[in-house]
Amino acid sequence: MARKSWMYAVLEAVQYEMRQDKNMIWIYELTPPVASTPGMPVINLEKEFGRKRVVNTGIDENWMASCVLGAGLAGSKAVTYIPYQGNCMCFQVIQNHAGKLRSMTGGMASMPIVFLLEMTGQTPGFAGQHSDYEIDTYYAHIPGVKTVVPSTPTDAKGMMASAIRDPNPVCYLYPAGLRELMEEVPNEQYTTPLDKAAVRTIGSDISIVGSGGGMPEVLKAADLLQKQGMKVETIDLRCLKPMDTETLVKSVQKTKRLLTVDQSYYTLCPGAEVIARCAENVDGARFKRIAFPDAPPPAAPEMFLWMRPNADHIIAAAKKLVG
Amino acid sequence: MFELESSEVSQETAGSAWLPTASRRTFLKGVAGAGAAVSFMSKSAWANGEIGFWAKDLPADKLTEMFNTIVRIRWHERTMVDKMITDPKYRGYNHFYAGQEAVATGVCAALNNKGPFDQLDLVYSTHRPTGHAIAKGVDMKKMAAENDFRATGLNGGYGGEMHLSDKSCGFIGADGMIGPGHVIATGSAFAFRARDSKQVAVVFGGDGTYATPHFHSALNNAALLKLPFIYVLENNLYHQYAHYSYSCPMKDIADAARTYRIPGVVVDGQDVFQVYNVMKTAVDRARAGDGPTLIEAKTYRYYNHWGAPGAEAGQLGAFGYDPLAISSFRPEREVRAWMQRDPVDICRNILVNWGVLTRARADEIEAAAKKEAIDAFAWADKQPFCKPEDGLKNVFVEGVVPARQFG
Ligand SMILES: Cc1ncc(C[n+]2csc(CCOP(=O)(O)OP(=O)(O)O)c2C)c(N)n1
């Protein structure tokens, strides 16, 4: 165990898998696969595995995604790290090729690949193109790719190990707003399932469901509500597809109140799917979702921070639902 | 003037751009034999600053205006760096353009920047937009306010640096994405051709754009349809922190033009008049219906990729390693070498040489530019902040979208 950042934990998982499998490759642009954490060795995949296996490319995210797909079809495990600015540039190849090839080939295509898609975690000041957190449901909507969004360094490591070992293409969303998050993470390799939500706090009054970059605010709100006596069950979705209906339904059957929290846009946000699944399976429950309005993120921090759901919004919504 | 037969790029043109860094030696060795550049410079750049046509024929006030633009951009950048470093309340950031001023200035001096919208030439800019914006005619005060997200800023605080836009002078604007804008610009050029307008569409792009599919799509389609489109590629040697040899196999990116059967020109991006000359030729060609041109300006940025790491208040340029760069960086010696061929100095010396300016007059112009920049930031500082709920506006032409962050 040692305290590690999100990316250190991820690269530790990748390093382990690359040591096991000398054919595995990593393609990146701008962001070198380098991470350090106090008291631990620096991880530098490019240095360790050489430029034949770990390559810095030009600005062409479509190529990067196509490259790992091609590598997978040729029988190699491959990961590409797409920076947040380019995280929709490769949409088409994931949607129309990675997601469909297994089905179209009658099950023959091999795609042991991971698209590590960075999201900004909604940064104020950068506006529109650089503040988005929108891609979670874009990618989750594609059939044939698994879509996960870990929110803690521990999950990040275990889910990366699982994603690399998974024979399916995995969209692994990285909420870069959590870059600074540190926690104790085991040093040895372990796997975390790609189809299970995590129950973070247990309670019987209300279920609050969030994911990715929104989780710190959800946990903060839950903590404050609990101090005020509300019994809050918080669930970290982690896996958008497949989504863990069972954990969600069980929780809402108990609490009968569901609040979903998303940093992505309101229309068709992950919370909409969570509510739909619970509504189909639980009678007599009440629902509420909060999300970013259906507007491109404006630059000015005054506007942006007012629009982004925060702990205060979550607390107010939870009180309305429970009160 | 633009020829497709091969000729050599003059050493003058390339200048100190080609001081090889140790890690890039193999690249340079490789490209040396990779075929001659399609070059206009071999015929025009007899010596640095000596140009036989266009700029030298311009009236003195136009030439003076070009110097004025260069120093306005320079002092905008320097004032902003100082502000970022010294004023903790300041929220703006920049992808600084200092060092590249001659490119924006020479390019925009050859364009129509005033008048009704349907007669303006359109400029599509990049994530490094402030120099392009000033050269095209954007108001410095309003831009400064926008960069600090003020309600009275150029774009009402919605855009910020990477989305600066000003329709009134044909500045379609900054674009935070690398690539797509170049293809979109060809759409404007297509519209111009369809309506028999004499307008041209110009796109600025960095060396990093070469690797994007958009670079190739823009040039191919513009060539196929003979569009009034000019691609100005500012090769400042780095895309973000990586040397351009990581994304382009040629020394001269202008070589790519040959593939599309259009002129590809290498120009010394530190010399505003040489930039103007190639641009004027390209604009004339585009207006005459003869199709697109690719211009590659060899240039350099004095600051790091983004923000002000390594910079010090009152000092021009940032030296040393950018902490954001993690593993790749540019050598300090290279930055200093490029600063020896400064676009402000080059422009000043040429104009003094031509008898257009005295050194004293040039200093006055520069002092006024500095004052204008300082005043612009001071004005911006007093502008009102945005109203939070206005974030729901401007999504559609009509109305506002519902707030969804409350329960
Ligand atoms: C599609 C896309 N991918 C990645 C980025 C991140 N990015 C921002 S600036 C930049 C480098 C641009 O290099 P270049 O075009 O050479 O311009 P320079 O910054 O050197 O002036 C990159 C890759 C982006 N903005 N858009």
mmCIF file of C-alpha atoms in Angstrom, chain A residues 21-167:
data_model
loop_
_atom_site.group_PDB
_atom_site.id
_atom_site.type_symbol
_atom_site.label_atom_id
_atom_site.label_comp_id
_atom_site.label_asym_id
_atom_site.label_seq_id
_atom_site.Cartn_x
_atom_site.Cartn_y
_atom_site.Cartn_z
ATOM 1 C CA ASP A 21 2.875 -9.213 -22.360
ATOM 2 C CA LYS A 22 5.736 -7.993 -24.500
ATOM 3 C CA ASN A 23 3.410 -7.370 -27.452
ATOM 4 C CA MET A 24 1.274 -4.817 -25.660
ATOM 5 C CA ILE A 25 1.536 -1.227 -26.953
ATOM 6 C CA TRP A 26 0.618 2.312 -25.831
ATOM 7 C CA ILE A 27 -0.007 5.262 -28.164
ATOM 8 C CA TYR A 28 -0.185 8.804 -26.869
ATOM 9 C CA GLU A 29 -0.193 12.424 -27.917
ATOM 10 C CA LEU A 30 1.226 15.187 -25.703
ATOM 11 C CA THR A 31 0.753 13.439 -22.391
ATOM 12 C CA PRO A 32 3.659 11.076 -21.832
ATOM 13 C CA PRO A 33 2.925 7.992 -19.753
ATOM 14 C CA VAL A 34 4.998 9.253 -16.863
ATOM 15 C CA ALA A 35 3.899 9.452 -13.232
ATOM 16 C CA SER A 36 5.538 9.795 -9.891
ATOM 17 C CA THR A 37 4.333 9.531 -6.341
ATOM 18 C CA PRO A 38 6.347 10.235 -3.176
ATOM 19 C CA GLY A 39 8.342 7.252 -1.973
ATOM 20 C CA MET A 40 7.569 5.189 -5.072
ATOM 21 C CA PRO A 41 9.631 4.645 -8.222
ATOM 22 C CA VAL A 42 8.865 6.959 -11.139
ATOM 23 C CA ILE A 43 6.879 5.187 -13.821
ATOM 24 C CA ASN A 44 7.904 6.066 -17.368
ATOM 25 C CA LEU A 45 6.477 3.603 -19.844
ATOM 26 C CA GLU A 46 8.276 5.126 -22.812
ATOM 27 C CA LYS A 47 11.645 4.739 -21.102
ATOM 28 C CA GLU A 48 10.940 1.268 -19.840
ATOM 29 C CA PHE A 49 9.440 -0.246 -22.972
ATOM 30 C CA GLY A 50 11.046 1.896 -25.685
ATOM 31 C CA ARG A 51 9.664 3.889 -28.574
ATOM 32 C CA LYS A 52 8.846 0.760 -30.527
ATOM 33 C CA ARG A 53 6.036 -0.044 -28.128
ATOM 34 C CA VAL A 54 5.231 3.352 -26.617
ATOM 35 C CA VAL A 55 4.835 6.131 -29.146
ATOM 36 C CA ASN A 56 4.178 9.866 -29.099
ATOM 37 C CA THR A 57 2.215 10.694 -32.232
ATOM 38 C CA GLY A 58 1.160 13.812 -34.122
ATOM 39 C CA ILE A 59 -2.213 15.421 -33.503
ATOM 40 C CA ASP A 60 -4.585 12.865 -34.977
ATOM 41 C CA GLU A 61 -6.870 11.223 -32.469
ATOM 42 C CA ASN A 62 -8.709 9.393 -35.188
ATOM 43 C CA TRP A 63 -5.472 7.685 -36.078
ATOM 44 C CA MET A 64 -4.678 6.932 -32.463
ATOM 45 C CA ALA A 65 -7.987 5.144 -31.922
ATOM 46 C CA SER A 66 -7.719 3.406 -35.283
ATOM 47 C CA CYS A 67 -4.200 2.325 -34.437
ATOM 48 C CA VAL A 68 -5.167 0.478 -31.270
ATOM 49 C CA LEU A 69 -8.112 -1.045 -33.078
ATOM 50 C CA GLY A 70 -5.827 -2.299 -35.819
ATOM 51 C CA ALA A 71 -3.355 -3.578 -33.257
ATOM 52 C CA GLY A 72 -6.157 -5.478 -31.544
ATOM 53 C CA LEU A 73 -7.339 -6.975 -34.820
ATOM 54 C CA ALA A 74 -3.759 -8.088 -35.418
ATOM 55 C CA GLY A 75 -3.695 -9.823 -32.057
ATOM 56 C CA SER A 76 -1.987 -7.298 -29.771
ATOM 57 C CA LYS A 77 -3.286 -5.648 -26.641
ATOM 58 C CA ALA A 78 -3.187 -1.880 -27.010
ATOM 59 C CA VAL A 79 -4.091 1.281 -25.130
ATOM 60 C CA THR A 80 -4.336 4.837 -26.401
ATOM 61 C CA TYR A 81 -4.495 7.931 -24.232
ATOM 62 C CA ILE A 82 -6.642 10.562 -25.956
ATOM 63 C CA PRO A 83 -6.343 14.052 -24.421
ATOM 64 C CA TYR A 84 -9.583 15.790 -23.541
ATOM 65 C CA GLN A 85 -9.445 18.182 -26.476
ATOM 66 C CA GLY A 86 -9.519 15.258 -28.851
ATOM 67 C CA ASN A 87 -11.911 13.008 -27.001
ATOM 68 C CA CYS A 88 -14.616 13.185 -29.637
ATOM 69 C CA MET A 89 -12.290 13.266 -32.637
ATOM 70 C CA CYS A 90 -12.112 9.489 -32.471
ATOM 71 C CA PHE A 91 -15.822 8.938 -31.901
ATOM 72 C CA GLN A 92 -16.555 7.614 -35.345
ATOM 73 C CA VAL A 93 -13.976 4.865 -35.339
ATOM 74 C CA ILE A 94 -15.107 3.672 -31.915
ATOM 75 C CA GLN A 95 -18.792 3.902 -32.789
ATOM 76 C CA ASN A 96 -18.752 2.446 -36.276
ATOM 77 C CA HIS A 97 -15.815 0.069 -36.128
ATOM 78 C CA ALA A 98 -14.708 -0.917 -32.634
ATOM 79 C CA GLY A 99 -18.304 -1.225 -31.477
ATOM 80 C CA LYS A 100 -19.536 -3.211 -34.465
ATOM 81 C CA LEU A 101 -16.729 -5.408 -35.700
ATOM 82 C CA ARG A 102 -17.301 -8.314 -33.358
ATOM 83 C CA SER A 103 -20.934 -8.484 -34.306
ATOM 84 C CA MET A 104 -20.320 -7.924 -37.997
ATOM 85 C CA THR A 105 -17.715 -10.675 -38.140
ATOM 86 C CA GLY A 106 -19.970 -13.140 -36.403
ATOM 87 C CA GLY A 107 -17.776 -13.026 -33.322
ATOM 88 C CA MET A 108 -14.393 -13.403 -35.029
ATOM 89 C CA ALA A 109 -12.871 -9.955 -34.499
ATOM 90 C CA SER A 110 -10.442 -9.635 -31.624
ATOM 91 C CA MET A 111 -10.306 -6.288 -29.837
ATOM 92 C CA PRO A 112 -8.408 -6.435 -26.528
ATOM 93 C CA ILE A 113 -8.054 -2.658 -26.526
ATOM 94 C CA VAL A 114 -8.588 0.318 -24.249
ATOM 95 C CA PHE A 115 -9.467 3.856 -25.290
ATOM 96 C CA LEU A 116 -8.370 5.981 -22.347
ATOM 97 C CA LEU A 117 -10.421 9.107 -22.961
ATOM 98 C CA GLU A 118 -9.550 12.122 -20.875
ATOM 99 C CA MET A 119 -12.319 14.468 -19.759
ATOM 100 C CA THR A 120 -11.665 17.879 -18.276
ATOM 101 C CA GLY A 121 -13.688 17.507 -15.137
ATOM 102 C CA GLN A 122 -15.377 20.728 -16.157
ATOM 103 C CA THR A 123 -12.847 23.487 -15.831
ATOM 104 C CA PRO A 124 -14.060 27.068 -15.587
ATOM 105 C CA GLY A 125 -12.338 29.662 -17.778
ATOM 106 C CA PHE A 126 -11.653 27.510 -20.800
ATOM 107 C CA ALA A 127 -15.110 27.583 -22.306
ATOM 108 C CA GLY A 128 -16.962 25.435 -24.789
ATOM 109 C CA GLN A 129 -14.407 23.210 -26.374
ATOM 110 C CA HIS A 130 -12.155 22.833 -23.349
ATOM 111 C CA SER A 131 -14.656 22.582 -20.498
ATOM 112 C CA ASP A 132 -16.757 19.654 -21.534
ATOM 113 C CA TYR A 133 -17.598 16.644 -19.484
ATOM 114 C CA GLU A 134 -20.105 15.576 -22.025
ATOM 115 C CA ILE A 135 -18.661 12.421 -23.454
ATOM 116 C CA ASP A 136 -19.767 9.943 -20.802
ATOM 117 C CA THR A 137 -23.119 9.105 -22.337
ATOM 118 C CA TYR A 138 -21.881 9.663 -25.898
ATOM 119 C CA TYR A 139 -19.611 6.674 -25.546
ATOM 120 C CA ALA A 140 -21.918 4.696 -23.261
ATOM 121 C CA HIS A 141 -24.538 4.815 -26.003
ATOM 122 C CA ILE A 142 -22.396 2.834 -28.442
ATOM 123 C CA PRO A 143 -23.233 -0.863 -28.562
ATOM 124 C CA GLY A 144 -20.249 -3.182 -28.437
ATOM 125 C CA VAL A 145 -17.964 -1.106 -26.249
ATOM 126 C CA LYS A 146 -17.844 -1.203 -22.484
ATOM 127 C CA THR A 147 -17.761 2.260 -20.918
ATOM 128 C CA VAL A 148 -16.388 2.872 -17.453
ATOM 129 C CA VAL A 149 -15.624 5.983 -15.425
ATOM 130 C CA PRO A 150 -13.634 5.247 -12.258
ATOM 131 C CA SER A 151 -13.601 8.013 -9.670
ATOM 132 C CA THR A 152 -10.914 6.870 -7.219
ATOM 133 C CA PRO A 153 -7.252 5.877 -7.682
ATOM 134 C CA THR A 154 -8.017 2.412 -6.274
ATOM 135 C CA ASP A 155 -10.797 1.784 -8.772
ATOM 136 C CA ALA A 156 -8.733 3.381 -11.514
ATOM 137 C CA LYS A 157 -5.979 0.818 -11.068
ATOM 138 C CA GLY A 158 -8.177 -2.233 -10.707
ATOM 139 C CA MET A 159 -10.422 -1.223 -13.580
ATOM 140 C CA MET A 160 -7.452 -0.533 -15.861
ATOM 141 C CA ALA A 161 -6.115 -4.009 -15.154
ATOM 142 C CA SER A 162 -9.559 -5.430 -15.953
ATOM 143 C CA ALA A 163 -9.937 -3.279 -19.065
ATOM 144 C CA ILE A 164 -6.620 -4.450 -20.506
ATOM 145 C CA ARG A 165 -7.454 -8.087 -19.793
ATOM 146 C CA ASP A 166 -10.964 -7.718 -21.152
ATOM 147 C CA PRO A 167 -11.235 -9.112 -24.696
#
